[in-house]
PDB file of C-alpha atoms in Angstrom:
ATOM      1  CA  MET E   1      27.959-167.863 123.040  1.00  0.00           C
ATOM      2  CA  LYS E   2      29.272-169.698 120.047  1.00  0.00           C
ATOM      3  CA  PHE E   3      26.883-167.690 117.799  1.00  0.00           C
ATOM      4  CA  TYR E   4      27.847-164.511 119.337  1.00  0.00           C
ATOM      5  CA  VAL E   5      31.335-165.028 119.307  1.00  0.00           C
ATOM      6  CA  LEU E   6      30.467-165.913 115.434  1.00  0.00           C
ATOM      7  CA  LYS E   7      28.416-162.962 114.975  1.00  0.00           C
ATOM      8  CA  VAL E   8      31.423-160.718 116.490  1.00  0.00           C
ATOM      9  CA  SER E   9      33.823-162.054 114.049  1.00  0.00           C
ATOM     10  CA  ILE E  10      31.451-161.668 110.815  1.00  0.00           C
ATOM     11  CA  LEU E  11      31.064-157.856 112.386  1.00  0.00           C
ATOM     12  CA  ILE E  12      34.204-157.556 112.710  1.00  0.00           C
ATOM     13  CA  MET E  13      35.277-158.784 109.084  1.00  0.00           C
ATOM     14  CA  VAL E  14      32.882-156.555 107.197  1.00  0.00           C
ATOM     15  CA  CYS E  15      33.830-153.563 109.028  1.00  0.00           C
ATOM     16  CA  PHE E  16      37.226-154.763 107.705  1.00  0.00           C
ATOM     17  CA  LEU E  17      36.421-155.441 104.199  1.00  0.00           C
ATOM     18  CA  SER E  18      34.962-152.294 104.176  1.00  0.00           C
ATOM     19  CA  THR E  19      37.739-149.874 104.739  1.00  0.00           C
ATOM     20  CA  SER E  20      39.701-148.444 102.373  1.00  0.00           C
ATOM     21  CA  CYS E  21      43.005-147.087 102.007  1.00  0.00           C
ATOM     22  CA  SER E  22      42.004-144.320  99.564  1.00  0.00           C
ATOM     23  CA  GLN E  23      40.685-140.839  99.657  1.00  0.00           C
ATOM     24  CA  GLU E  24      37.296-141.377  99.870  1.00  0.00           C
ATOM     25  CA  SER E  25      34.755-141.337 102.427  1.00  0.00           C
ATOM     26  CA  VAL E  26      33.801-144.450 103.970  1.00  0.00           C
ATOM     27  CA  ASP E  27      30.310-144.913 105.468  1.00  0.00           C
ATOM     28  CA  ILE E  28      31.149-145.965 109.205  1.00  0.00           C
ATOM     29  CA  VAL E  29      28.393-148.167 111.154  1.00  0.00           C
ATOM     30  CA  PRO E  30      27.121-145.693 113.974  1.00  0.00           C
ATOM     31  CA  VAL E  31      28.105-147.497 117.496  1.00  0.00           C
ATOM     32  CA  GLU E  32      24.679-148.038 118.316  1.00  0.00           C
ATOM     33  CA  GLU E  33      23.765-149.635 115.531  1.00  0.00           C
ATOM     34  CA  LEU E  34      26.403-152.205 116.482  1.00  0.00           C
ATOM     35  CA  GLN E  35      25.181-152.724 119.871  1.00  0.00           C
ATOM     36  CA  ASN E  36      21.626-152.709 118.694  1.00  0.00           C
ATOM     37  CA  GLU E  37      23.046-155.603 116.469  1.00  0.00           C
ATOM     38  CA  LEU E  38      24.891-157.303 118.980  1.00  0.00           C
ATOM     39  CA  LYS E  39      21.933-156.576 121.753  1.00  0.00           C
ATOM     40  CA  ILE E  40      24.518-155.171 124.225  1.00  0.00           C
ATOM     41  CA  GLY E  41      22.712-152.728 126.863  1.00  0.00           C
ATOM     42  CA  GLU E  42      19.504-154.344 127.543  1.00  0.00           C
ATOM     43  CA  TYR E  43      17.787-152.975 130.257  1.00  0.00           C
ATOM     44  CA  THR E  44      15.882-154.833 132.830  1.00  0.00           C
ATOM     45  CA  SER E  45      12.151-153.557 133.435  1.00  0.00           C
ATOM     46  CA  LEU E  46      13.797-151.681 136.511  1.00  0.00           C
ATOM     47  CA  GLU E  47      16.113-149.897 133.951  1.00  0.00           C
ATOM     48  CA  ASN E  48      13.654-149.254 131.725  1.00  0.00           C
ATOM     49  CA  GLU E  49      11.450-147.866 134.199  1.00  0.00           C
ATOM     50  CA  ILE E  50      13.967-145.662 135.741  1.00  0.00           C
ATOM     51  CA  PHE E  51      14.310-144.644 131.792  1.00  0.00           C
ATOM     52  CA  LEU E  52      10.834-144.037 131.101  1.00  0.00           C
ATOM     53  CA  LEU E  53      10.286-142.242 134.501  1.00  0.00           C
ATOM     54  CA  LEU E  54      13.106-139.593 134.026  1.00  0.00           C
ATOM     55  CA  ASN E  55      12.293-139.036 130.022  1.00  0.00           C
ATOM     56  CA  ASP E  56       8.612-138.383 131.274  1.00  0.00           C
ATOM     57  CA  PHE E  57       9.730-135.819 133.887  1.00  0.00           C
ATOM     58  CA  ARG E  58      12.301-134.247 131.633  1.00  0.00           C
ATOM     59  CA  SER E  59       9.613-134.023 128.827  1.00  0.00           C
ATOM     60  CA  ARG E  60       7.032-132.467 131.531  1.00  0.00           C
ATOM     61  CA  GLN E  61       9.300-129.487 132.363  1.00  0.00           C
ATOM     62  CA  GLY E  62      10.160-128.946 128.427  1.00  0.00           C
ATOM     63  CA  LEU E  63      13.479-131.114 127.822  1.00  0.00           C
ATOM     64  CA  GLU E  64      14.276-133.084 125.395  1.00  0.00           C
ATOM     65  CA  ILE E  65      13.736-136.392 126.143  1.00  0.00           C
ATOM     66  CA  LEU E  66      17.374-138.841 126.499  1.00  0.00           C
ATOM     67  CA  LYS E  67      18.157-141.465 124.207  1.00  0.00           C
ATOM     68  CA  LYS E  68      19.325-144.755 125.806  1.00  0.00           C
ATOM     69  CA  ALA E  69      23.221-145.753 124.921  1.00  0.00           C
ATOM     70  CA  ALA E  70      24.518-149.205 125.360  1.00  0.00           C
ATOM     71  CA  ILE E  71      28.223-147.507 126.187  1.00  0.00           C
ATOM     72  CA  ILE E  72      27.049-145.565 128.762  1.00  0.00           C
ATOM     73  CA  SER E  73      25.158-148.563 130.623  1.00  0.00           C
ATOM     74  CA  SER E  74      28.463-150.849 130.213  1.00  0.00           C
ATOM     75  CA  ILE E  75      30.358-147.918 132.181  1.00  0.00           C
ATOM     76  CA  SER E  76      27.478-147.382 134.506  1.00  0.00           C
ATOM     77  CA  ASN E  77      27.460-150.967 135.228  1.00  0.00           C
ATOM     78  CA  ASP E  78      31.241-151.736 136.065  1.00  0.00           C
ATOM     79  CA  HIS E  79      30.675-148.165 138.594  1.00  0.00           C
ATOM     80  CA  THR E  80      27.797-150.538 139.897  1.00  0.00           C
ATOM     81  CA  GLN E  81      29.633-153.495 140.434  1.00  0.00           C
ATOM     82  CA  TYR E  82      32.757-151.433 142.007  1.00  0.00           C
ATOM     83  CA  MET E  83      29.785-150.066 144.563  1.00  0.00           C
ATOM     84  CA  ILE E  84      29.037-153.212 145.301  1.00  0.00           C
ATOM     85  CA  ILE E  85      32.233-154.701 145.688  1.00  0.00           C
ATOM     86  CA  SER E  86      33.381-151.909 147.738  1.00  0.00           C
ATOM     87  CA  ASN E  87      29.859-152.089 150.273  1.00  0.00           C
ATOM     88  CA  GLU E  88      29.524-148.306 149.822  1.00  0.00           C
ATOM     89  CA  ILE E  89      27.766-145.557 147.604  1.00  0.00           C
ATOM     90  CA  SER E  90      30.338-142.753 145.930  1.00  0.00           C
ATOM     91  CA  HIS E  91      31.205-141.732 143.195  1.00  0.00           C
ATOM     92  CA  ASP E  92      34.923-142.822 143.084  1.00  0.00           C
ATOM     93  CA  ASN E  93      36.984-142.581 139.813  1.00  0.00           C
ATOM     94  CA  PHE E  94      34.340-140.270 138.240  1.00  0.00           C
ATOM     95  CA  ASN E  95      37.107-138.506 136.118  1.00  0.00           C
ATOM     96  CA  THR E  96      37.953-142.194 134.400  1.00  0.00           C
ATOM     97  CA  ARG E  97      34.341-143.216 133.554  1.00  0.00           C
ATOM     98  CA  HIS E  98      34.275-139.012 132.172  1.00  0.00           C
ATOM     99  CA  ASN E  99      37.149-139.800 129.977  1.00  0.00           C
ATOM    100  CA  GLU E 100      36.171-143.037 129.103  1.00  0.00           C
ATOM    101  CA  LEU E 101      32.760-141.651 128.017  1.00  0.00           C
ATOM    102  CA  VAL E 102      34.786-138.509 125.835  1.00  0.00           C
ATOM    103  CA  SER E 103      36.425-141.462 124.114  1.00  0.00           C
ATOM    104  CA  LYS E 104      33.971-144.182 123.578  1.00  0.00           C
ATOM    105  CA  ALA E 105      30.888-142.029 122.970  1.00  0.00           C
ATOM    106  CA  ASN E 106      32.187-138.576 122.319  1.00  0.00           C
ATOM    107  CA  ALA E 107      30.640-137.286 125.433  1.00  0.00           C
ATOM    108  CA  SER E 108      31.454-133.453 125.685  1.00  0.00           C
ATOM    109  CA  LYS E 109      29.820-133.596 129.290  1.00  0.00           C
ATOM    110  CA  VAL E 110      28.987-136.125 131.596  1.00  0.00           C
ATOM    111  CA  GLY E 111      26.913-136.183 134.624  1.00  0.00           C
ATOM    112  CA  GLU E 112      26.439-139.141 137.392  1.00  0.00           C
ATOM    113  CA  ASN E 113      23.388-140.165 140.153  1.00  0.00           C
ATOM    114  CA  VAL E 114      24.101-143.314 142.338  1.00  0.00           C
ATOM    115  CA  ALA E 115      21.746-144.111 144.677  1.00  0.00           C
ATOM    116  CA  PHE E 116      21.386-147.438 147.342  1.00  0.00           C
ATOM    117  CA  GLY E 117      18.499-149.593 148.616  1.00  0.00           C
ATOM    118  CA  TYR E 118      15.710-148.510 146.844  1.00  0.00           C
ATOM    119  CA  ASN E 119      13.184-151.202 145.618  1.00  0.00           C
ATOM    120  CA  SER E 120      11.564-149.662 142.890  1.00  0.00           C
ATOM    121  CA  ALA E 121      11.933-147.205 139.782  1.00  0.00           C
ATOM    122  CA  ARG E 122       9.634-144.448 141.409  1.00  0.00           C
ATOM    123  CA  GLY E 123      11.019-144.318 144.653  1.00  0.00           C
ATOM    124  CA  VAL E 124      14.849-144.254 143.239  1.00  0.00           C
ATOM    125  CA  VAL E 125      13.416-141.557 140.781  1.00  0.00           C
ATOM    126  CA  ASN E 126      11.632-139.695 143.577  1.00  0.00           C
ATOM    127  CA  ALA E 127      14.436-139.697 145.777  1.00  0.00           C
ATOM    128  CA  TRP E 128      16.845-138.339 143.494  1.00  0.00           C
ATOM    129  CA  LEU E 129      14.080-135.414 142.089  1.00  0.00           C
ATOM    130  CA  SER E 130      14.443-134.733 146.008  1.00  0.00           C
ATOM    131  CA  SER E 131      17.563-133.949 145.950  1.00  0.00           C
ATOM    132  CA  ASP E 132      18.595-130.298 144.596  1.00  0.00           C
ATOM    133  CA  VAL E 133      21.853-131.886 143.163  1.00  0.00           C
ATOM    134  CA  HIS E 134      20.281-134.820 141.747  1.00  0.00           C
ATOM    135  CA  LYS E 135      17.664-133.018 140.492  1.00  0.00           C
ATOM    136  CA  SER E 136      20.091-130.518 138.495  1.00  0.00           C
ATOM    137  CA  ILE E 137      21.981-133.266 136.858  1.00  0.00           C
ATOM    138  CA  ILE E 138      18.052-134.795 135.417  1.00  0.00           C
ATOM    139  CA  LEU E 139      17.244-131.338 134.453  1.00  0.00           C
ATOM    140  CA  THR E 140      20.250-130.252 132.663  1.00  0.00           C
ATOM    141  CA  PRO E 141      18.775-129.232 129.056  1.00  0.00           C
ATOM    142  CA  SER E 142      22.381-130.211 127.560  1.00  0.00           C
ATOM    143  CA  TYR E 143      22.251-134.105 127.875  1.00  0.00           C
ATOM    144  CA  THR E 144      21.154-136.039 125.157  1.00  0.00           C
ATOM    145  CA  HIS E 145      22.052-139.860 126.300  1.00  0.00           C
ATOM    146  CA  PHE E 146      21.384-141.880 129.157  1.00  0.00           C
ATOM    147  CA  GLY E 147      22.573-145.107 130.651  1.00  0.00           C
ATOM    148  CA  ILE E 148      22.080-147.209 133.630  1.00  0.00           C
ATOM    149  CA  SER E 149      23.230-150.193 135.444  1.00  0.00           C
ATOM    150  CA  VAL E 150      21.197-151.223 138.832  1.00  0.00           C
ATOM    151  CA  HIS E 151      22.101-154.524 140.494  1.00  0.00           C
ATOM    152  CA  ALA E 152      21.738-156.365 144.021  1.00  0.00           C
ATOM    153  CA  ASN E 153      24.176-157.036 146.352  1.00  0.00           C
ATOM    154  CA  GLY E 154      24.430-160.606 148.091  1.00  0.00           C
ATOM    155  CA  GLU E 155      21.523-159.205 150.270  1.00  0.00           C
ATOM    156  CA  GLY E 156      19.005-158.380 148.035  1.00  0.00           C
ATOM    157  CA  ARG E 157      19.743-154.494 147.893  1.00  0.00           C
ATOM    158  CA  ASN E 158      19.987-152.172 144.914  1.00  0.00           C
ATOM    159  CA  TYR E 159      22.561-150.268 144.143  1.00  0.00           C
ATOM    160  CA  PHE E 160      22.237-147.552 140.931  1.00  0.00           C
ATOM    161  CA  THR E 161      24.777-145.532 138.646  1.00  0.00           C
ATOM    162  CA  ASN E 162      22.773-143.489 136.557  1.00  0.00           C
ATOM    163  CA  ILE E 163      24.693-141.287 133.763  1.00  0.00           C
ATOM    164  CA  PHE E 164      24.278-138.610 131.493  1.00  0.00           C
ATOM    165  CA  ILE E 165      25.777-137.407 128.371  1.00  0.00           C
ATOM    166  CA  GLU E 166      25.770-134.768 126.272  1.00  0.00           C
ATOM    167  CA  ARG E 167      26.835-135.430 122.867  1.00  0.00           C
TER     168      ARG E 167
END
């Protein structure tokens, strides 16, 4: 933990020292580079498999593949935890997630799929693809980035939040 705090402090100091008060343009480190450097948003094997299955499906439909974005996964994680605490699957507070992604990830469009109870990536992806509403979100051509969170409740049942954005 101390190493992580030190690394964040160093990055903040580097960002601070590299800013300028002049009118010259300053190179800004993209959010994804900072996230990668800090190892934020690493995916579990189940989350990675879902990501690969969805991109494989999109690719076979002639669509661009999605890029992972840790900020989206972080926001997905908050909602997954909310559903576990609420003990129900929902899209509650979607507008809050939407607005957060607009401001933090430069999203111009946001879509969300949620699920509960599946034990495998293939199971949840097949369920989403069997639903016209969920499938239409997956097949939205303009989506460019993806984030996911999968966590089990105290009984070992998985909750899923999968968010897509257009940037």
